Coordinates of C-alpha atoms and ligand atoms in Angstrom, one line a residue:
M1 CA 0.0 0.0 0.0
N2 CA 3.1 2.3 0.3
S3 CA 3.4 4.9 -2.4
Q4 CA 6.4 4.7 -4.6
T5 CA 8.6 7.2 -6.5
D6 CA 7.2 8.2 -9.9
R7 CA 9.5 6.8 -12.7
I8 CA 6.7 6.1 -15.2
F9 CA 8.2 8.2 -18.0
S10 CA 11.9 7.8 -17.1
Q11 CA 12.8 5.4 -19.9
P12 CA 12.5 6.3 -23.6
L13 CA 9.2 4.9 -25.0
A14 CA 8.9 4.1 -28.8
E15 CA 5.4 5.6 -28.6
V16 CA 4.0 7.4 -25.6
P17 CA 0.4 6.2 -25.0
D18 CA -2.3 8.6 -23.7
F19 CA -2.3 9.0 -20.0
V20 CA -4.7 6.8 -18.0
F21 CA -5.3 6.6 -14.2
N22 CA -4.4 2.9 -14.1
E23 CA -2.7 0.7 -11.5
D24 CA 0.8 1.9 -12.4
V25 CA -0.3 5.5 -11.8
V26 CA -2.1 4.6 -8.6
N27 CA 1.2 3.1 -7.2
V28 CA 3.1 6.4 -7.6
F29 CA 0.2 9.0 -7.6
P30 CA 0.9 10.8 -4.3
D31 CA 4.5 11.3 -5.3
M32 CA 3.6 12.2 -8.9
I33 CA 1.0 14.9 -8.0
K34 CA 3.2 16.5 -5.3
R35 CA 6.2 16.8 -7.7
S36 CA 4.0 17.9 -10.7
V37 CA 1.5 20.4 -9.2
P38 CA 2.9 23.5 -7.5
G39 CA 1.0 24.2 -4.4
Y40 CA -0.8 20.9 -4.2
P41 CA -0.3 20.2 -0.5
S42 CA -1.5 23.7 0.4
I43 CA -4.5 23.4 -1.8
V44 CA -5.5 20.1 -0.3
E45 CA -5.1 21.2 3.3
N46 CA -6.9 24.5 2.8
T47 CA -9.7 22.6 1.1
G48 CA -10.4 21.0 4.4
L49 CA -10.6 24.5 6.0
L50 CA -12.9 25.8 3.2
A51 CA -15.1 22.7 3.5
A52 CA -15.4 23.4 7.3
Q53 CA -16.5 26.9 6.5
F54 CA -19.3 25.9 4.1
A55 CA -20.4 22.5 5.4
R56 CA -24.0 22.5 6.8
P57 CA -25.8 19.8 8.8
N58 CA -27.8 17.2 7.0
S59 CA -25.9 17.6 3.7
V60 CA -23.4 15.7 1.5
L61 CA -19.8 16.8 0.8
Y62 CA -18.6 15.6 -2.6
D63 CA -15.0 14.9 -3.6
L64 CA -15.3 14.4 -7.4
G65 CA -12.4 12.7 -9.2
C66 CA -11.2 11.8 -5.7
S67 CA -8.2 9.7 -6.8
L68 CA -6.7 8.4 -3.5
G69 CA -8.9 10.6 -1.4
A70 CA -6.5 13.4 -0.3
V71 CA -9.3 15.9 -0.3
T72 CA -11.7 13.5 1.4
Q73 CA -9.1 12.9 4.2
A74 CA -8.6 16.7 4.6
M75 CA -12.3 17.3 4.8
R76 CA -12.6 14.6 7.5
R77 CA -9.8 16.2 9.5
H78 CA -11.6 19.6 9.5
V79 CA -15.4 19.2 9.1
D80 CA -17.5 18.5 12.2
Q81 CA -21.2 18.9 11.4
P82 CA -24.1 16.7 12.5
N83 CA -25.6 14.4 9.9
C84 CA -23.0 15.2 7.2
N85 CA -21.3 12.6 5.1
I86 CA -18.7 12.6 2.3
I87 CA -19.0 10.9 -1.0
G88 CA -15.9 10.5 -3.1
I89 CA -16.4 9.5 -6.7
D90 CA -13.8 8.3 -9.3
N91 CA -14.2 6.3 -12.5
S92 CA -10.8 4.6 -12.2
S93 CA -11.4 1.2 -10.4
A94 CA -7.7 1.1 -9.5
M95 CA -8.0 4.5 -7.7
V96 CA -11.2 3.6 -6.0
K97 CA -9.8 0.4 -4.6
R98 CA -6.7 2.0 -3.2
C99 CA -8.7 5.0 -1.9
Q100 CA -10.9 2.7 0.1
E101 CA -7.9 1.1 1.7
Y102 CA -6.4 4.5 2.6
L103 CA -9.7 5.6 4.2
C104 CA -9.9 2.4 6.3
A105 CA -6.4 3.3 7.6
Q106 CA -7.6 6.8 8.4
D107 CA -10.6 5.3 10.2
A108 CA -8.3 3.2 12.3
M109 CA -6.3 6.3 13.4
F110 CA -9.1 8.8 14.4
Q111 CA -12.2 8.2 16.5
T112 CA -14.6 10.8 15.4
L113 CA -14.6 11.3 11.6
L114 CA -17.4 12.0 9.2
P115 CA -18.6 8.9 7.4
A116 CA -17.1 8.7 3.9
E117 CA -17.9 6.3 1.1
I118 CA -16.0 6.0 -2.2
I119 CA -17.9 5.1 -5.3
E120 CA -16.7 4.0 -8.8
Q121 CA -18.8 6.1 -11.2
D122 CA -18.5 8.6 -14.0
I123 CA -19.2 12.0 -12.3
L124 CA -21.3 13.0 -15.4
Q125 CA -23.8 10.2 -14.6
V126 CA -24.4 10.9 -10.9
D127 CA -27.7 11.9 -9.4
Y128 CA -26.4 14.5 -6.9
Q129 CA -27.9 14.8 -3.4
P130 CA -28.4 18.2 -1.7
S131 CA -24.8 19.3 -1.0
S132 CA -23.1 22.1 0.9
F133 CA -19.6 21.6 -0.5
I134 CA -18.4 20.1 -3.7
A135 CA -14.6 19.7 -4.6
L136 CA -13.4 19.3 -8.1
N137 CA -9.6 19.2 -7.4
F138 CA -7.8 18.9 -10.7
T139 CA -10.6 16.9 -12.2
L140 CA -12.6 19.2 -14.6
Q141 CA -9.6 19.4 -16.9
F142 CA -10.0 15.7 -17.7
I143 CA -13.7 16.1 -18.6
E144 CA -14.6 16.6 -22.3
P145 CA -14.8 20.4 -22.9
Q146 CA -18.5 20.3 -24.1
Q147 CA -19.5 18.3 -21.0
R148 CA -18.0 20.8 -18.5
I149 CA -20.9 23.2 -18.5
V150 CA -23.4 20.3 -18.3
L151 CA -21.6 19.0 -15.2
L152 CA -21.3 22.4 -13.6
K153 CA -25.1 23.2 -14.1
K154 CA -25.9 19.9 -12.4
L155 CA -23.6 20.7 -9.5
R156 CA -25.1 24.2 -9.2
Q157 CA -28.5 22.6 -8.9
A158 CA -27.3 20.2 -6.1
L159 CA -25.7 23.0 -4.0
I160 CA -27.7 24.4 -1.1
P161 CA -27.8 28.2 -0.9
Q162 CA -25.1 28.5 1.8
G163 CA -22.8 26.0 0.0
A164 CA -19.7 26.3 -2.3
L165 CA -18.0 24.6 -5.2
L166 CA -14.2 24.4 -5.1
L167 CA -12.5 24.1 -8.5
S168 CA -8.7 23.6 -8.9
E169 CA -7.1 23.4 -12.3
K170 CA -4.0 23.8 -14.3
I171 CA -4.6 27.1 -16.2
K172 CA -3.7 28.6 -19.5
F173 CA -3.1 32.4 -20.1
T174 CA -4.6 34.6 -22.8
N175 CA -1.4 36.6 -23.0
A176 CA 1.2 34.6 -24.9
D177 CA 4.3 35.9 -22.9
E178 CA 2.6 35.2 -19.6
H179 CA 1.6 31.7 -20.8
Q180 CA 5.2 30.9 -21.9
Q181 CA 6.8 32.4 -18.7
L182 CA 4.5 30.5 -16.3
N183 CA 4.9 27.3 -18.3
E184 CA 8.7 27.6 -18.2
L185 CA 8.5 28.2 -14.4
H186 CA 6.3 25.0 -14.1
L187 CA 9.0 23.1 -16.0
A188 CA 11.6 24.5 -13.7
F189 CA 9.5 23.3 -10.7
K190 CA 9.4 19.8 -12.2
R191 CA 13.1 19.7 -12.8
A192 CA 13.8 21.0 -9.3
N193 CA 11.6 18.0 -8.1
G194 CA 13.9 15.6 -9.9
Y195 CA 12.1 15.0 -13.2
S196 CA 14.4 14.7 -16.2
D197 CA 13.8 16.5 -19.5
L198 CA 12.8 13.1 -21.0
E199 CA 10.3 12.4 -18.2
I200 CA 8.8 15.9 -18.6
A201 CA 8.6 15.6 -22.4
Q202 CA 7.0 12.1 -22.4
K203 CA 4.5 13.1 -19.6
R204 CA 3.5 16.2 -21.6
R205 CA 2.9 14.0 -24.7
A206 CA 0.8 11.6 -22.6
I207 CA -1.5 14.2 -21.2
E208 CA -1.8 16.6 -24.2
N209 CA -4.9 14.8 -25.6
V210 CA -6.6 13.9 -22.3
M211 CA -6.0 17.0 -20.1
L212 CA -7.2 20.2 -21.6
P213 CA -6.8 23.3 -19.4
D214 CA -8.8 26.6 -19.8
T215 CA -7.9 30.1 -18.8
F216 CA -9.2 31.6 -15.5
E217 CA -11.5 33.9 -17.6
V218 CA -13.1 30.8 -19.3
H219 CA -13.6 29.1 -16.0
R220 CA -15.1 32.2 -14.4
Q221 CA -17.5 32.8 -17.3
R222 CA -18.5 29.1 -17.5
L223 CA -19.3 29.0 -13.7
L224 CA -21.4 32.2 -14.1
D225 CA -23.2 30.6 -17.1
A226 CA -23.8 27.5 -15.0
G227 CA -25.7 29.7 -12.5
F228 CA -23.1 30.5 -9.9
S229 CA -23.3 34.2 -8.8
K230 CA -19.7 34.7 -7.5
V231 CA -16.3 33.3 -8.4
Y232 CA -13.3 34.0 -6.3
L233 CA -9.7 33.0 -7.0
W234 CA -8.3 31.9 -3.6
F235 CA -5.0 30.3 -4.6
Q236 CA -2.6 30.4 -7.5
C237 CA 1.0 29.0 -7.7
L238 CA 2.5 29.4 -11.2
N239 CA 0.0 27.9 -13.7
F240 CA -2.1 26.1 -11.2
A241 CA -5.1 27.8 -9.5
S242 CA -8.0 27.2 -7.3
M243 CA -11.3 29.1 -7.1
I244 CA -14.5 28.9 -5.2
A245 CA -17.9 29.5 -6.8
L246 CA -20.9 30.5 -4.7
P247 CA -24.6 29.9 -5.6
Ligands
SAM1 C1 -5.7 14.6 -11.2 S1 -6.7 13.5 -10.5 C2 -7.5 14.3 -9.2 C3 -6.7 14.5 -7.9 C4 -7.5 14.4 -6.6 N1 -8.7 15.1 -6.7 C5 -6.6 14.9 -5.5 O1 -6.9 16.0 -5.0 O2 -5.6 14.2 -5.1 C6 -8.1 13.3 -11.6 C7 -9.0 12.2 -11.2 O3 -10.2 12.3 -11.9 C8 -10.7 11.1 -12.3 N2 -11.7 11.2 -13.4 C9 -11.5 11.7 -14.6 N3 -12.6 11.7 -15.3 C10 -13.6 11.3 -14.5 C11 -15.0 11.1 -14.6 N4 -15.6 11.3 -15.8 N5 -15.7 10.6 -13.6 C12 -15.1 10.3 -12.4 N6 -13.7 10.5 -12.2 C13 -13.0 11.0 -13.3 C14 -9.5 10.3 -12.6 O4 -9.7 8.9 -12.6 C15 -8.5 10.8 -11.6 O5 -8.4 9.9 -10.5
PRE2 O1 0.8 19.4 -16.0 C1 1.4 18.4 -15.6 O2 2.5 18.2 -16.0 C2 0.8 17.5 -14.7 O3 1.4 16.5 -14.4 C3 -0.5 17.8 -14.1 C4 -1.4 16.7 -13.5 C5 -2.7 17.4 -13.0 O4 -2.7 18.6 -13.0 O5 -3.6 16.7 -12.7 C6 -1.7 15.7 -14.5 C7 -1.8 14.4 -14.3 C8 -1.3 13.8 -13.0 O6 -2.3 13.2 -12.4 C9 -0.8 14.8 -12.1 C10 -0.7 16.1 -12.3

């Protein structure tokens, strides 16, 4: 169950396949995401704080595209509301299986935690229950672009009036210089975390067709079009950002 160092793209590949969240990725995922996403640990921990701020009794907290449940675990550390439960959803069976094991380990360590269940499902197919907090932590970028507004409208409908949606994403920039500078800084971040140029190039090739970032302006407008009334950027580190959207 121990996480390993990410060496998935360290050897030259004749052809780099599209990135999938399979067993190989699951084995290295905590290391991969920490070394690839600037600010990831801060975003996860503060998501627990944000969830505690918005969580209301008798409601569900969702962790969509939960992977190994880092956000679910942070919410469980911070949220203490009566009759609240967490539902984590991911469509990768390998992720769901490992996530359930990690949550059992968390259950064994703490006595009073919100109940949490992890479900294997496509987040586009879910009938959402009334919710006070929904986290999409680096997940929307993997959803087909035309489906993003459909999903956000559904989530807006599920949110109770005092609730909030958290959206973290890799972002593009409209200004070409800003885009290039921040992408170069992101490459420097990856190199400083021990990734070689080969690993960086092969990973980029693997995700270019499956992970499609938008600009902050596109996210903001789409959230407003989905029916949210306010969108606040609460975190940015290089080309990775997190925002909250309020009903
Ligand atoms: C970058 S990871 C998310 C990281 C995670 N939220 C965290 O904070 O550690 C993206 C996740 O979204 C999941 N995913 C992608 N498309 C999905 C879909 N349509 N339905 C459910 N999960 C999806 C992937 O399997 C993957 O585990
Ligand atoms: O942009 C990159 O290079 C990334 O690796 C980003 C990213 C992400 O943002 O989700 C992509 C896939 C991996 O799951 C981890 C990180």
